[in-house]
Amino acid sequence: SSGLSKEEVDRMQKDADAHADEDRRRREEAETRNRLDTMIYSVEKLIRDNRDKLDAGELQPAEAALDDARKALNEGGLDRMNAANENLTQASHRLAEAMYRKTGAAPGGGAGPQGEPAAAGKGGDGKAKEG
């Protein structure tokens, strides 16, 4: 026997259950914080690398979403960070769409040749031709 009464075991189990919920909440908040931090970094890089390809009207909403996301990261709170992450994700998609529209009409997107000619000196069976 462990030397613990049934009441002590029950109390310890209840404490463990209560802490498990708190641990889950903390883990979820940490994962959400990490996702938001990664999204902030990605959008900052996207803007930094493509600022010259975008006009102010396209950049402003993304920069506003970035500011909001940074505030949410500092303030914390699962719902607040999730909302900021969703807003920033949508803003980054709009930036990507704007960049695609500007580069999507560029030439060079066509497919390569459809068929390859047979190699010189060889027939269709791959063997050298007798001459």
CSV table of N, CA and C in Angstrom, one decimal:
chain,number,residue,atom,x,y,z
A,1,SER,N,0.8,-1.2,0.0
A,1,SER,CA,0.0,0.0,0.0
A,1,SER,C,0.9,1.2,0.0
A,2,SER,N,0.4,2.3,-0.6
A,2,SER,CA,1.2,3.6,-0.7
A,2,SER,C,1.1,4.4,0.6
A,3,GLY,N,0.3,4.1,1.5
A,3,GLY,CA,0.2,4.9,2.7
A,3,GLY,C,-0.7,6.1,2.6
A,4,LEU,N,-1.3,6.3,1.5
A,4,LEU,CA,-2.2,7.4,1.3
A,4,LEU,C,-3.7,6.9,1.4
A,5,SER,N,-4.5,7.8,2.1
A,5,SER,CA,-5.9,7.4,2.2
A,5,SER,C,-6.6,7.6,0.8
A,6,LYS,N,-7.8,7.0,0.7
A,6,LYS,CA,-8.5,7.2,-0.5
A,6,LYS,C,-8.9,8.7,-0.7
A,7,GLU,N,-9.1,9.4,0.3
A,7,GLU,CA,-9.4,10.9,0.2
A,7,GLU,C,-8.2,11.6,-0.3
A,8,GLU,N,-7.0,11.3,0.2
A,8,GLU,CA,-5.8,12.0,-0.3
A,8,GLU,C,-5.6,11.7,-1.8
A,9,VAL,N,-5.8,10.4,-2.2
A,9,VAL,CA,-5.6,10.1,-3.6
A,9,VAL,C,-6.6,10.8,-4.4
A,10,ASP,N,-7.9,10.9,-4.0
A,10,ASP,CA,-8.9,11.6,-4.7
A,10,ASP,C,-8.6,13.1,-4.8
A,11,ARG,N,-8.1,13.7,-3.7
A,11,ARG,CA,-7.7,15.1,-3.7
A,11,ARG,C,-6.6,15.3,-4.7
A,12,MET,N,-5.6,14.5,-4.7
A,12,MET,CA,-4.5,14.6,-5.6
A,12,MET,C,-4.9,14.5,-7.1
A,13,GLN,N,-5.8,13.6,-7.3
A,13,GLN,CA,-6.3,13.4,-8.7
A,13,GLN,C,-7.1,14.6,-9.1
A,14,LYS,N,-7.9,15.2,-8.2
A,14,LYS,CA,-8.6,16.4,-8.6
A,14,LYS,C,-7.7,17.6,-8.9
A,15,ASP,N,-6.6,17.7,-8.0
A,15,ASP,CA,-5.6,18.7,-8.2
A,15,ASP,C,-4.9,18.6,-9.6
A,16,ALA,N,-4.6,17.3,-9.9
A,16,ALA,CA,-3.9,17.0,-11.2
A,16,ALA,C,-4.8,17.4,-12.4
A,17,ASP,N,-6.1,17.1,-12.2
A,17,ASP,CA,-7.1,17.4,-13.3
A,17,ASP,C,-7.2,18.9,-13.5
A,18,ALA,N,-7.3,19.6,-12.3
A,18,ALA,CA,-7.4,21.1,-12.4
A,18,ALA,C,-6.2,21.7,-13.0
A,19,HIS,N,-5.0,21.2,-12.7
A,19,HIS,CA,-3.8,21.7,-13.3
A,19,HIS,C,-3.6,21.3,-14.8
A,20,ALA,N,-4.2,20.2,-15.1
A,20,ALA,CA,-4.1,19.7,-16.5
A,20,ALA,C,-4.8,20.7,-17.4
A,21,ASP,N,-6.0,21.2,-17.0
A,21,ASP,CA,-6.7,22.2,-17.8
A,21,ASP,C,-5.9,23.5,-17.9
A,22,GLU,N,-5.4,23.9,-16.8
A,22,GLU,CA,-4.5,25.1,-16.8
A,22,GLU,C,-3.3,24.9,-17.7
A,23,ASP,N,-2.7,23.8,-17.6
A,23,ASP,CA,-1.5,23.5,-18.5
A,23,ASP,C,-1.9,23.5,-19.9
A,24,ARG,N,-3.1,22.9,-20.3
A,24,ARG,CA,-3.6,22.9,-21.6
A,24,ARG,C,-3.8,24.4,-22.1
A,25,ARG,N,-4.4,25.2,-21.3
A,25,ARG,CA,-4.6,26.6,-21.7
A,25,ARG,C,-3.3,27.3,-21.9
A,26,ARG,N,-2.4,27.1,-21.0
A,26,ARG,CA,-1.0,27.7,-21.2
A,26,ARG,C,-0.3,27.3,-22.4
A,27,ARG,N,-0.4,26.0,-22.7
A,27,ARG,CA,0.2,25.4,-23.9
A,27,ARG,C,-0.4,26.0,-25.2
A,28,GLU,N,-1.8,26.1,-25.2
A,28,GLU,CA,-2.5,26.6,-26.3
A,28,GLU,C,-2.1,28.1,-26.5
A,29,GLU,N,-2.0,28.9,-25.4
A,29,GLU,CA,-1.7,30.3,-25.5
A,29,GLU,C,-0.2,30.4,-26.0
A,30,ALA,N,0.7,29.6,-25.6
A,30,ALA,CA,2.1,29.6,-26.1
A,30,ALA,C,2.1,29.3,-27.5
A,31,GLU,N,1.4,28.3,-28.0
A,31,GLU,CA,1.4,27.9,-29.4
A,31,GLU,C,0.8,29.0,-30.2
A,32,THR,N,-0.3,29.7,-29.8
A,32,THR,CA,-0.9,30.8,-30.5
A,32,THR,C,0.1,31.9,-30.6
A,33,ARG,N,0.8,32.2,-29.5
A,33,ARG,CA,1.8,33.3,-29.4
A,33,ARG,C,2.9,33.0,-30.5
A,34,ASN,N,3.3,31.8,-30.5
A,34,ASN,CA,4.4,31.4,-31.5
A,34,ASN,C,3.9,31.6,-32.9
A,35,ARG,N,2.6,31.1,-33.2
A,35,ARG,CA,2.1,31.3,-34.6
A,35,ARG,C,2.0,32.7,-34.9
A,36,LEU,N,1.5,33.6,-34.0
A,36,LEU,CA,1.4,35.0,-34.3
A,36,LEU,C,2.8,35.6,-34.5
A,37,ASP,N,3.7,35.3,-33.7
A,37,ASP,CA,5.1,35.8,-33.8
A,37,ASP,C,5.7,35.4,-35.2
A,38,THR,N,5.5,34.2,-35.6
A,38,THR,CA,6.0,33.7,-36.9
A,38,THR,C,5.3,34.5,-38.0
A,39,MET,N,4.0,34.7,-37.9
A,39,MET,CA,3.2,35.4,-39.0
A,39,MET,C,3.7,36.8,-39.0
A,40,ILE,N,4.0,37.5,-37.9
A,40,ILE,CA,4.5,38.8,-37.9
A,40,ILE,C,5.8,38.9,-38.6
A,41,TYR,N,6.7,38.0,-38.3
A,41,TYR,CA,8.0,37.9,-39.0
A,41,TYR,C,7.9,37.7,-40.5
A,42,SER,N,7.0,36.8,-40.9
A,42,SER,CA,6.8,36.5,-42.3
A,42,SER,C,6.3,37.7,-43.1
A,43,VAL,N,5.3,38.4,-42.5
A,43,VAL,CA,4.7,39.6,-43.2
A,43,VAL,C,5.7,40.7,-43.2
A,44,GLU,N,6.5,40.9,-42.1
A,44,GLU,CA,7.5,42.0,-42.1
A,44,GLU,C,8.5,41.7,-43.2
A,45,LYS,N,8.9,40.5,-43.4
A,45,LYS,CA,9.9,40.1,-44.4
A,45,LYS,C,9.2,40.3,-45.8
A,46,LEU,N,8.0,39.9,-46.0
A,46,LEU,CA,7.3,40.1,-47.3
A,46,LEU,C,7.3,41.5,-47.6
A,47,ILE,N,7.0,42.4,-46.7
A,47,ILE,CA,6.9,43.8,-47.0
A,47,ILE,C,8.3,44.4,-47.3
A,48,ARG,N,9.3,44.0,-46.4
A,48,ARG,CA,10.6,44.5,-46.6
A,48,ARG,C,11.2,44.1,-48.0
A,49,ASP,N,10.9,42.8,-48.4
A,49,ASP,CA,11.5,42.3,-49.6
A,49,ASP,C,10.7,42.8,-50.9
A,50,ASN,N,9.5,43.3,-50.7
A,50,ASN,CA,8.7,43.7,-51.9
A,50,ASN,C,8.1,45.1,-51.8
A,51,ARG,N,8.6,45.9,-50.9
A,51,ARG,CA,8.1,47.3,-50.7
A,51,ARG,C,8.1,48.0,-52.0
A,52,ASP,N,9.1,47.9,-52.8
A,52,ASP,CA,9.2,48.6,-54.1
A,52,ASP,C,8.2,48.2,-55.2
A,53,LYS,N,7.6,47.0,-55.0
A,53,LYS,CA,6.7,46.4,-55.9
A,53,LYS,C,5.2,46.7,-55.6
A,54,LEU,N,5.0,47.4,-54.4
A,54,LEU,CA,3.7,47.6,-53.9
A,54,LEU,C,3.5,49.1,-53.7
A,55,ASP,N,2.3,49.6,-53.9
A,55,ASP,CA,2.0,51.0,-53.7
A,55,ASP,C,1.5,51.2,-52.2
A,56,ALA,N,1.4,52.4,-51.8
A,56,ALA,CA,1.0,52.7,-50.4
A,56,ALA,C,-0.4,52.2,-50.1
A,57,GLY,N,-1.3,52.2,-51.0
A,57,GLY,CA,-2.7,51.7,-50.8
A,57,GLY,C,-2.7,50.2,-50.5
A,58,GLU,N,-1.7,49.5,-51.1
A,58,GLU,CA,-1.7,48.1,-50.8
A,58,GLU,C,-0.9,47.8,-49.5
A,59,LEU,N,0.1,48.6,-49.2
A,59,LEU,CA,0.9,48.4,-48.0
A,59,LEU,C,0.2,48.8,-46.7
A,60,GLN,N,-0.6,49.8,-46.8
A,60,GLN,CA,-1.2,50.4,-45.5
A,60,GLN,C,-2.0,49.4,-44.7
A,61,PRO,N,-2.9,48.7,-45.4
A,61,PRO,CA,-3.7,47.7,-44.5
A,61,PRO,C,-2.8,46.6,-43.9
A,62,ALA,N,-1.8,46.2,-44.6
A,62,ALA,CA,-0.9,45.2,-44.0
A,62,ALA,C,-0.1,45.7,-42.9
A,63,GLU,N,0.4,47.0,-43.0
A,63,GLU,CA,1.1,47.6,-42.0
A,63,GLU,C,0.2,47.8,-40.7
A,64,ALA,N,-1.0,48.2,-41.0
A,64,ALA,CA,-2.0,48.4,-39.8
A,64,ALA,C,-2.2,47.0,-39.1
A,65,ALA,N,-2.4,46.0,-39.9
A,65,ALA,CA,-2.6,44.6,-39.3
A,65,ALA,C,-1.3,44.2,-38.6
A,66,LEU,N,-0.1,44.6,-39.1
A,66,LEU,CA,1.1,44.3,-38.4
A,66,LEU,C,1.2,45.0,-37.0
A,67,ASP,N,0.8,46.3,-37.0
A,67,ASP,CA,0.8,47.0,-35.7
A,67,ASP,C,-0.1,46.4,-34.7
A,68,ASP,N,-1.3,46.0,-35.2
A,68,ASP,CA,-2.3,45.4,-34.3
A,68,ASP,C,-1.8,44.0,-33.8
A,69,ALA,N,-1.1,43.3,-34.7
A,69,ALA,CA,-0.6,42.0,-34.3
A,69,ALA,C,0.5,42.1,-33.2
A,70,ARG,N,1.3,43.1,-33.4
A,70,ARG,CA,2.4,43.4,-32.4
A,70,ARG,C,1.8,43.7,-31.0
A,71,LYS,N,0.7,44.5,-31.1
A,71,LYS,CA,0.0,44.9,-29.8
A,71,LYS,C,-0.6,43.7,-29.2
A,72,ALA,N,-1.2,42.8,-30.0
A,72,ALA,CA,-1.8,41.6,-29.5
A,72,ALA,C,-0.8,40.7,-28.8
A,73,LEU,N,0.4,40.6,-29.5
A,73,LEU,CA,1.4,39.8,-28.9
A,73,LEU,C,1.9,40.3,-27.6
A,74,ASN,N,2.0,41.6,-27.4
A,74,ASN,CA,2.4,42.2,-26.1
A,74,ASN,C,1.3,42.1,-25.1
A,75,GLU,N,0.0,42.2,-25.5
A,75,GLU,CA,-1.1,42.2,-24.5
A,75,GLU,C,-1.4,40.7,-24.1
A,76,GLY,N,-1.2,39.8,-25.0
A,76,GLY,CA,-1.5,38.4,-24.7
A,76,GLY,C,-3.0,38.2,-24.8
A,77,GLY,N,-3.4,37.0,-24.4
A,77,GLY,CA,-4.9,36.7,-24.5
A,77,GLY,C,-5.1,35.9,-25.7
A,78,LEU,N,-5.6,34.7,-25.5
A,78,LEU,CA,-5.8,33.7,-26.6
A,78,LEU,C,-6.7,34.3,-27.7
A,79,ASP,N,-7.9,34.8,-27.4
A,79,ASP,CA,-8.8,35.3,-28.4
A,79,ASP,C,-8.2,36.5,-29.1
A,80,ARG,N,-7.6,37.4,-28.4
A,80,ARG,CA,-7.0,38.6,-29.0
A,80,ARG,C,-5.9,38.2,-30.0
A,81,MET,N,-5.0,37.3,-29.6
A,81,MET,CA,-4.0,36.9,-30.5
A,81,MET,C,-4.5,36.1,-31.7
A,82,ASN,N,-5.5,35.3,-31.5
A,82,ASN,CA,-6.1,34.5,-32.7
A,82,ASN,C,-6.7,35.5,-33.7
A,83,ALA,N,-7.4,36.5,-33.2
A,83,ALA,CA,-8.1,37.5,-34.0
A,83,ALA,C,-7.0,38.3,-34.8
A,84,ALA,N,-6.0,38.7,-34.1
A,84,ALA,CA,-4.9,39.4,-34.8
A,84,ALA,C,-4.2,38.6,-35.8
A,85,ASN,N,-4.0,37.3,-35.5
A,85,ASN,CA,-3.4,36.4,-36.5
A,85,ASN,C,-4.2,36.2,-37.7
A,86,GLU,N,-5.5,36.1,-37.5
A,86,GLU,CA,-6.4,35.9,-38.7
A,86,GLU,C,-6.4,37.2,-39.5
A,87,ASN,N,-6.5,38.3,-38.9
A,87,ASN,CA,-6.4,39.6,-39.6
A,87,ASN,C,-5.1,39.8,-40.4
A,88,LEU,N,-4.0,39.4,-39.8
A,88,LEU,CA,-2.7,39.6,-40.4
A,88,LEU,C,-2.6,38.6,-41.6
A,89,THR,N,-3.1,37.4,-41.4
A,89,THR,CA,-3.1,36.4,-42.5
A,89,THR,C,-3.9,36.9,-43.7
A,90,GLN,N,-5.1,37.4,-43.4
A,90,GLN,CA,-5.8,38.0,-44.6
A,90,GLN,C,-5.1,39.1,-45.2
A,91,ALA,N,-4.5,40.0,-44.4
A,91,ALA,CA,-3.7,41.1,-45.0
A,91,ALA,C,-2.6,40.6,-45.9
A,92,SER,N,-1.9,39.6,-45.4
A,92,SER,CA,-0.8,39.0,-46.2
A,92,SER,C,-1.2,38.4,-47.5
A,93,HIS,N,-2.4,37.8,-47.4
A,93,HIS,CA,-3.0,37.2,-48.7
A,93,HIS,C,-3.3,38.3,-49.7
A,94,ARG,N,-3.8,39.4,-49.2
A,94,ARG,CA,-4.1,40.5,-50.1
A,94,ARG,C,-2.8,41.1,-50.7
A,95,LEU,N,-1.8,41.2,-49.9
A,95,LEU,CA,-0.5,41.6,-50.5
A,95,LEU,C,0.0,40.6,-51.5
A,96,ALA,N,-0.1,39.4,-51.2
A,96,ALA,CA,0.4,38.4,-52.2
A,96,ALA,C,-0.4,38.5,-53.5
A,97,GLU,N,-1.7,38.7,-53.4
A,97,GLU,CA,-2.6,38.8,-54.5
A,97,GLU,C,-2.2,40.0,-55.4
A,98,ALA,N,-1.9,41.1,-54.7
A,98,ALA,CA,-1.5,42.4,-55.4
A,98,ALA,C,-0.2,42.1,-56.1
A,99,MET,N,0.7,41.5,-55.5
A,99,MET,CA,2.0,41.2,-56.1
A,99,MET,C,1.8,40.2,-57.3
A,100,TYR,N,0.9,39.3,-57.2
A,100,TYR,CA,0.7,38.3,-58.3
A,100,TYR,C,0.0,39.0,-59.4
A,101,ARG,N,-0.9,39.9,-59.2
A,101,ARG,CA,-1.5,40.7,-60.3
A,101,ARG,C,-0.5,41.5,-61.1
A,102,LYS,N,0.5,42.0,-60.4
A,102,LYS,CA,1.5,42.8,-61.0
A,102,LYS,C,2.5,42.0,-61.8
A,103,THR,N,2.7,40.8,-61.3
A,103,THR,CA,3.7,39.9,-62.0
A,103,THR,C,3.1,38.8,-62.8
A,104,GLY,N,1.8,38.6,-62.6
A,104,GLY,CA,1.1,37.5,-63.3
A,104,GLY,C,1.0,37.6,-64.8
A,105,ALA,N,1.1,38.8,-65.3
A,105,ALA,CA,1.0,39.1,-66.7
A,105,ALA,C,2.3,39.0,-67.4
A,106,ALA,N,3.4,38.7,-66.6
A,106,ALA,CA,4.7,38.7,-67.2
A,106,ALA,C,4.9,37.5,-68.1
A,107,PRO,N,5.6,37.7,-69.3
A,107,PRO,CA,5.8,36.6,-70.2
A,107,PRO,C,6.7,35.5,-69.6
A,108,GLY,N,6.7,34.3,-70.2
A,108,GLY,CA,7.6,33.3,-69.8
A,108,GLY,C,6.9,32.2,-68.9
A,109,GLY,N,5.6,32.3,-68.8
A,109,GLY,CA,4.9,31.3,-68.0
A,109,GLY,C,4.5,30.1,-68.8
A,110,GLY,N,4.8,30.1,-70.1
A,110,GLY,CA,4.3,29.0,-70.9
A,110,GLY,C,5.0,27.7,-70.7
A,111,ALA,N,4.4,26.6,-71.3
A,111,ALA,CA,5.0,25.3,-71.1
A,111,ALA,C,6.1,25.1,-72.1
A,112,GLY,N,7.0,24.2,-71.8
A,112,GLY,CA,8.1,23.9,-72.6
A,112,GLY,C,7.6,23.1,-73.9
A,113,PRO,N,8.6,22.6,-74.7
A,113,PRO,CA,8.2,21.8,-75.9
A,113,PRO,C,7.5,20.5,-75.5
A,114,GLN,N,6.5,20.2,-76.4
A,114,GLN,CA,5.7,19.0,-76.1
A,114,GLN,C,6.4,17.7,-76.3
A,115,GLY,N,7.2,17.7,-77.3
A,115,GLY,CA,7.9,16.4,-77.6
A,115,GLY,C,9.4,16.6,-77.9
A,116,GLU,N,10.1,15.6,-77.6
A,116,GLU,CA,11.6,15.7,-77.9
A,116,GLU,C,11.9,14.9,-79.2
A,117,PRO,N,12.7,15.5,-80.0
A,117,PRO,CA,13.1,14.7,-81.2
A,117,PRO,C,13.9,13.5,-80.8
A,118,ALA,N,13.9,12.5,-81.7
A,118,ALA,CA,14.8,11.3,-81.4
A,118,ALA,C,16.2,11.8,-81.5
A,119,ALA,N,17.1,11.2,-80.7
A,119,ALA,CA,18.5,11.5,-80.7
A,119,ALA,C,19.1,11.2,-82.1
A,120,ALA,N,20.0,12.0,-82.5
A,120,ALA,CA,20.6,11.8,-83.8
A,120,ALA,C,21.4,10.5,-83.8
A,121,GLY,N,21.2,9.8,-84.9
A,121,GLY,CA,22.0,8.5,-85.1
A,121,GLY,C,21.3,7.3,-84.4
A,122,LYS,N,20.1,7.6,-83.9
A,122,LYS,CA,19.4,6.5,-83.2
A,122,LYS,C,18.0,6.4,-83.8
A,123,GLY,N,17.4,5.2,-83.9
A,123,GLY,CA,16.1,5.0,-84.3
A,123,GLY,C,15.2,5.2,-83.1
A,124,GLY,N,13.9,4.9,-83.3
A,124,GLY,CA,12.9,5.0,-82.2
A,124,GLY,C,13.1,4.0,-81.1
A,125,ASP,N,13.9,2.9,-81.4
A,125,ASP,CA,14.1,1.9,-80.4
A,125,ASP,C,15.3,2.1,-79.6
A,126,GLY,N,16.0,3.2,-79.8
A,126,GLY,CA,17.1,3.6,-79.0
A,126,GLY,C,18.4,2.9,-79.4
A,127,LYS,N,18.4,2.1,-80.4
A,127,LYS,CA,19.6,1.4,-80.9
A,127,LYS,C,20.2,2.3,-82.0
A,128,ALA,N,21.5,2.2,-82.2
A,128,ALA,CA,22.2,2.9,-83.2
A,128,ALA,C,21.8,2.3,-84.6
A,129,LYS,N,21.6,3.2,-85.6
A,129,LYS,CA,21.3,2.8,-86.9
A,129,LYS,C,22.5,2.3,-87.6
A,130,GLU,N,22.2,1.3,-88.4
A,130,GLU,CA,23.3,0.8,-89.3
A,130,GLU,C,23.4,1.7,-90.5
A,131,GLY,N,24.6,2.0,-90.9
A,131,GLY,CA,24.6,2.9,-92.0
A,131,GLY,C,25.2,2.4,-93.2
